[in-house]
PDB file of C-alpha atoms in Angstrom:
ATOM      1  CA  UNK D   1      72.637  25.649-119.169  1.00  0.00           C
ATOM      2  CA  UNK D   2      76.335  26.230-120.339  1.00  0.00           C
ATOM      3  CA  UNK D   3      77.267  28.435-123.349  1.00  0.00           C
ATOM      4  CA  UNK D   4      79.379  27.287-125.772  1.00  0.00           C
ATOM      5  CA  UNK D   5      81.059  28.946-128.830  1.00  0.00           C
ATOM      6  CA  UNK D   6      81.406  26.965-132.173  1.00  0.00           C
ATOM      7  CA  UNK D   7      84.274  27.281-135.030  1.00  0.00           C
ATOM      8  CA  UNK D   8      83.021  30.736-135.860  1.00  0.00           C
ATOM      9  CA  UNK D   9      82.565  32.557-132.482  1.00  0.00           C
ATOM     10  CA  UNK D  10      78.973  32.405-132.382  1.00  0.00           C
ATOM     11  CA  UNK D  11      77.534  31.588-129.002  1.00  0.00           C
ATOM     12  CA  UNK D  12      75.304  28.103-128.347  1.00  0.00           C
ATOM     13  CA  UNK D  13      73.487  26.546-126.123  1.00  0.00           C
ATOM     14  CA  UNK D  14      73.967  23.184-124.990  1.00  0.00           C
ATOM     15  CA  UNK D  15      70.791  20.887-124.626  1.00  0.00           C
ATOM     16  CA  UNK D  16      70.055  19.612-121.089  1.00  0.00           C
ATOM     17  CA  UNK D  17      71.123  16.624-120.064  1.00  0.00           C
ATOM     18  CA  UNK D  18      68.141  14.028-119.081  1.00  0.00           C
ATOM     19  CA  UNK D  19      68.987  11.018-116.894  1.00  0.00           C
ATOM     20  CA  UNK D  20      68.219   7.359-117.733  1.00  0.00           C
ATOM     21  CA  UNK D  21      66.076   5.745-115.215  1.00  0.00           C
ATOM     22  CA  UNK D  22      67.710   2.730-113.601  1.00  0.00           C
ATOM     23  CA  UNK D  23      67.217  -0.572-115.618  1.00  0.00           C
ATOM     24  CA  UNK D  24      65.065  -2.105-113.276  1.00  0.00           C
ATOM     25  CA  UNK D  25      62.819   0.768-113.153  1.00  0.00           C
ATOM     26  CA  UNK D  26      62.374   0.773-117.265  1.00  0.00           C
ATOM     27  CA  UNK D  27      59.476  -1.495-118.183  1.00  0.00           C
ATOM     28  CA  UNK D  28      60.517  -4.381-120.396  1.00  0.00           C
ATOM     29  CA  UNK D  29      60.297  -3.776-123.877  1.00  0.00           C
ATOM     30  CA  UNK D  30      59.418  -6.351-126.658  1.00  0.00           C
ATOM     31  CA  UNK D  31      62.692  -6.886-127.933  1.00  0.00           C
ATOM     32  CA  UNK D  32      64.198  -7.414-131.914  1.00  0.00           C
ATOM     33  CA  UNK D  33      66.414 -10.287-131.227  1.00  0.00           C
ATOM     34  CA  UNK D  34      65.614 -13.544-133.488  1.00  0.00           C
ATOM     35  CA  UNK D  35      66.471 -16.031-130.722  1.00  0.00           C
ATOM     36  CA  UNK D  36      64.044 -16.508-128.324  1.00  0.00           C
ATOM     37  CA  UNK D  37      65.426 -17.129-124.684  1.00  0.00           C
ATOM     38  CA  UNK D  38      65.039 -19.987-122.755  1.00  0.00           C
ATOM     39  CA  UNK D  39      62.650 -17.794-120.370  1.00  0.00           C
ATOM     40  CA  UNK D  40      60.821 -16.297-123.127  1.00  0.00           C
ATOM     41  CA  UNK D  41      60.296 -19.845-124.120  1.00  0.00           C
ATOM     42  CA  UNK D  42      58.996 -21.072-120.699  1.00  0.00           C
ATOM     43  CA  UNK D  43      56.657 -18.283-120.490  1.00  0.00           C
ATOM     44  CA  UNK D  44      55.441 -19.054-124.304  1.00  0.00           C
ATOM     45  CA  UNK D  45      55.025 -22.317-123.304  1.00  0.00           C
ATOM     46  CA  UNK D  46      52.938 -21.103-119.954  1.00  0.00           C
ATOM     47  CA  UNK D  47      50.957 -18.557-121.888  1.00  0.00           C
ATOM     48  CA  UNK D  48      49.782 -21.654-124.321  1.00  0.00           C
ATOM     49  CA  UNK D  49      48.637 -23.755-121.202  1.00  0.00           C
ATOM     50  CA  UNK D  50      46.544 -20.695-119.981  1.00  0.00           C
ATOM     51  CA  UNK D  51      45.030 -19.179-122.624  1.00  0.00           C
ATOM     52  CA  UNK D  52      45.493 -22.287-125.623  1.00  0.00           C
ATOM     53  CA  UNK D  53      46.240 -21.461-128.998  1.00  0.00           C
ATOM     54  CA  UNK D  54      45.822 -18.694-130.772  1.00  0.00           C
ATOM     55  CA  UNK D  55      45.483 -16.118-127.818  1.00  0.00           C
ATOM     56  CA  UNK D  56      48.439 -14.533-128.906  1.00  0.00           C
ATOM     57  CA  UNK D  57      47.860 -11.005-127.064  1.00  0.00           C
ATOM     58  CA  UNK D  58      46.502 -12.736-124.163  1.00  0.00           C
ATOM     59  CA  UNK D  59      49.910 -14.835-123.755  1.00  0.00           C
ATOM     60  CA  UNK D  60      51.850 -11.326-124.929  1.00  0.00           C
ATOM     61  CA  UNK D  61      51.019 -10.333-121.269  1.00  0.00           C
ATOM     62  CA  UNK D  62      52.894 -13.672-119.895  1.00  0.00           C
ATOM     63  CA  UNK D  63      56.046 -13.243-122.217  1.00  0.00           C
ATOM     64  CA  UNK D  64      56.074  -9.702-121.897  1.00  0.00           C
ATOM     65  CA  UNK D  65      59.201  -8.868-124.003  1.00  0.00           C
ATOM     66  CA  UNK D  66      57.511  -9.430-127.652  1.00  0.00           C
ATOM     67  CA  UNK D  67      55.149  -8.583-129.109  1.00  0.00           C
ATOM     68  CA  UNK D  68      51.725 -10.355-129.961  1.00  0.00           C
ATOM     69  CA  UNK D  69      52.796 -10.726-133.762  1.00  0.00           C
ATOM     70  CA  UNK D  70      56.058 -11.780-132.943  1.00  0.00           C
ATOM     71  CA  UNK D  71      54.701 -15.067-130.557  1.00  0.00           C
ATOM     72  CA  UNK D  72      51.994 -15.507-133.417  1.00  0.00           C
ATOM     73  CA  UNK D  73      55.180 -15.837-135.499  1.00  0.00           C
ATOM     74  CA  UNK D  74      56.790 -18.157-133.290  1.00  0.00           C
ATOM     75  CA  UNK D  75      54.048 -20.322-132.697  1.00  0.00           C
ATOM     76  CA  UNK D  76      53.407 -21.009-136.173  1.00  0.00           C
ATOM     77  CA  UNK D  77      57.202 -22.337-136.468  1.00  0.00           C
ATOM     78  CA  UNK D  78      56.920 -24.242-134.076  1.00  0.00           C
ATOM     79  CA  UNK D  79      53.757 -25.953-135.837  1.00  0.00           C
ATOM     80  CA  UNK D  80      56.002 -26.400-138.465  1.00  0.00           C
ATOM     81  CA  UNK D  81      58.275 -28.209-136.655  1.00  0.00           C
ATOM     82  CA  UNK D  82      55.627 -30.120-134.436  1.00  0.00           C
ATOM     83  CA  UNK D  83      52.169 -30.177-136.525  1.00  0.00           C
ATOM     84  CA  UNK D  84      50.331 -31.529-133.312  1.00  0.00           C
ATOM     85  CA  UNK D  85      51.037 -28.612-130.776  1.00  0.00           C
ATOM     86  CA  UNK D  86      47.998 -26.552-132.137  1.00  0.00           C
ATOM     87  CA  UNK D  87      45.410 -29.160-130.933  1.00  0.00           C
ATOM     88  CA  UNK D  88      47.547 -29.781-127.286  1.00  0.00           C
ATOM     89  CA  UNK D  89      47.377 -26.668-126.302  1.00  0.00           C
ATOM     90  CA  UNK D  90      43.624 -25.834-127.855  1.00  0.00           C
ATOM     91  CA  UNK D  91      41.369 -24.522-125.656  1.00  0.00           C
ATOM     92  CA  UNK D  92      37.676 -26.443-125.855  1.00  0.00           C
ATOM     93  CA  UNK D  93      35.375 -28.829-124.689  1.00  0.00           C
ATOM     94  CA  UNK D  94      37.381 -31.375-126.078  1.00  0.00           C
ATOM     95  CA  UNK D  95      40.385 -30.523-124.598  1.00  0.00           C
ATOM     96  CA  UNK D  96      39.420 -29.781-121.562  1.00  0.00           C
ATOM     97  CA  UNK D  97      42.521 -30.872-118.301  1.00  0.00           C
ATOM     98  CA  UNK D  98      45.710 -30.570-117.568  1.00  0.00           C
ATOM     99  CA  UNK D  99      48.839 -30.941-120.003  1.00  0.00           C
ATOM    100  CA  UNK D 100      51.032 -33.768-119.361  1.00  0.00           C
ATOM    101  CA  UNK D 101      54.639 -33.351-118.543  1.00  0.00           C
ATOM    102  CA  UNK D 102      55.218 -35.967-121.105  1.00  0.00           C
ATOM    103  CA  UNK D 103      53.713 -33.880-123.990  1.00  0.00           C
ATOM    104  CA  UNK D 104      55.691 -30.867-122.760  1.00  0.00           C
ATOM    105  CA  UNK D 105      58.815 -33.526-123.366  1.00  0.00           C
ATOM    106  CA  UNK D 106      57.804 -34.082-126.560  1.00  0.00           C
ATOM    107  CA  UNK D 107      57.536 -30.330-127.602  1.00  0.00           C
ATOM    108  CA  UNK D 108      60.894 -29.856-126.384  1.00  0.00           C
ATOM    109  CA  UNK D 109      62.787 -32.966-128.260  1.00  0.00           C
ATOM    110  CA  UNK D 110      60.870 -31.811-131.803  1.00  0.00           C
ATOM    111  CA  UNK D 111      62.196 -28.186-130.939  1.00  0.00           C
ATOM    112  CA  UNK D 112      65.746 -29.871-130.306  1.00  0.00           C
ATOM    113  CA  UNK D 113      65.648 -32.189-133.303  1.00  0.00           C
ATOM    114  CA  UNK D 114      65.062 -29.397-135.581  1.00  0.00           C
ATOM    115  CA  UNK D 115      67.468 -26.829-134.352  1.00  0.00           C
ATOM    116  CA  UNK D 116      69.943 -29.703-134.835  1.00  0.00           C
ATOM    117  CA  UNK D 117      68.817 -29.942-138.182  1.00  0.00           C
TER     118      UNK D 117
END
């Protein structure tokens, strides 16, 4: 390591310098932002199908860049906005099959409706 002198002659050291690893080696971290991507979105929306509501850590592991309180969060807005996407996506005997593209549609025009609001 290098020696340096500061404003009154006495010697220091300098820390060592540690290298960054590339950014697609670093594993991706839940993020802050309040805007949810369009991917991050998909992969809510694919985490709901798989696991149904309320398996928030469970879908955590499909989103992967927030956290399981942050797509609890999320979710529950979107309830707000759509009060029948808790029972499409629940997981049950009674809803048992596949999700139609059509209520996928219908998720997506209440989530446009209300950001236009």
């Amino acid at each position: 390591t290098a020696a340096s002198v500061d404003d009154l002659g006495n010697p220091q050291q300098q820390p060592p310098v540690q290298a960054l690893p590339p950014p697609s080696a670093a594993p991706a971290a839940p993020t802050n932002s309040n805007f949810w991507l369009q991917e991050e979105e998909e992969r809510f929306l694919l985490g709901l199908r798989l696991y149904g509501w309320g398996q928030w850590k469970r879908i955590q592991t499909i989103v992967q860049t927030r956290t399981n309180k942050q797509i609890k969060s999320h979710a529950q807005k979107r309830e707000k906005v759509n009060p029948n996407i808790k029972f499409k996506y629940a997981k049950g005997k009674s809803r048992r099959g596949r999700i139609s593209s059509k209520v996928l549609a219908d998720d997506a025009r209440a989530m446009a409706t209300a950001a236009a609001a």
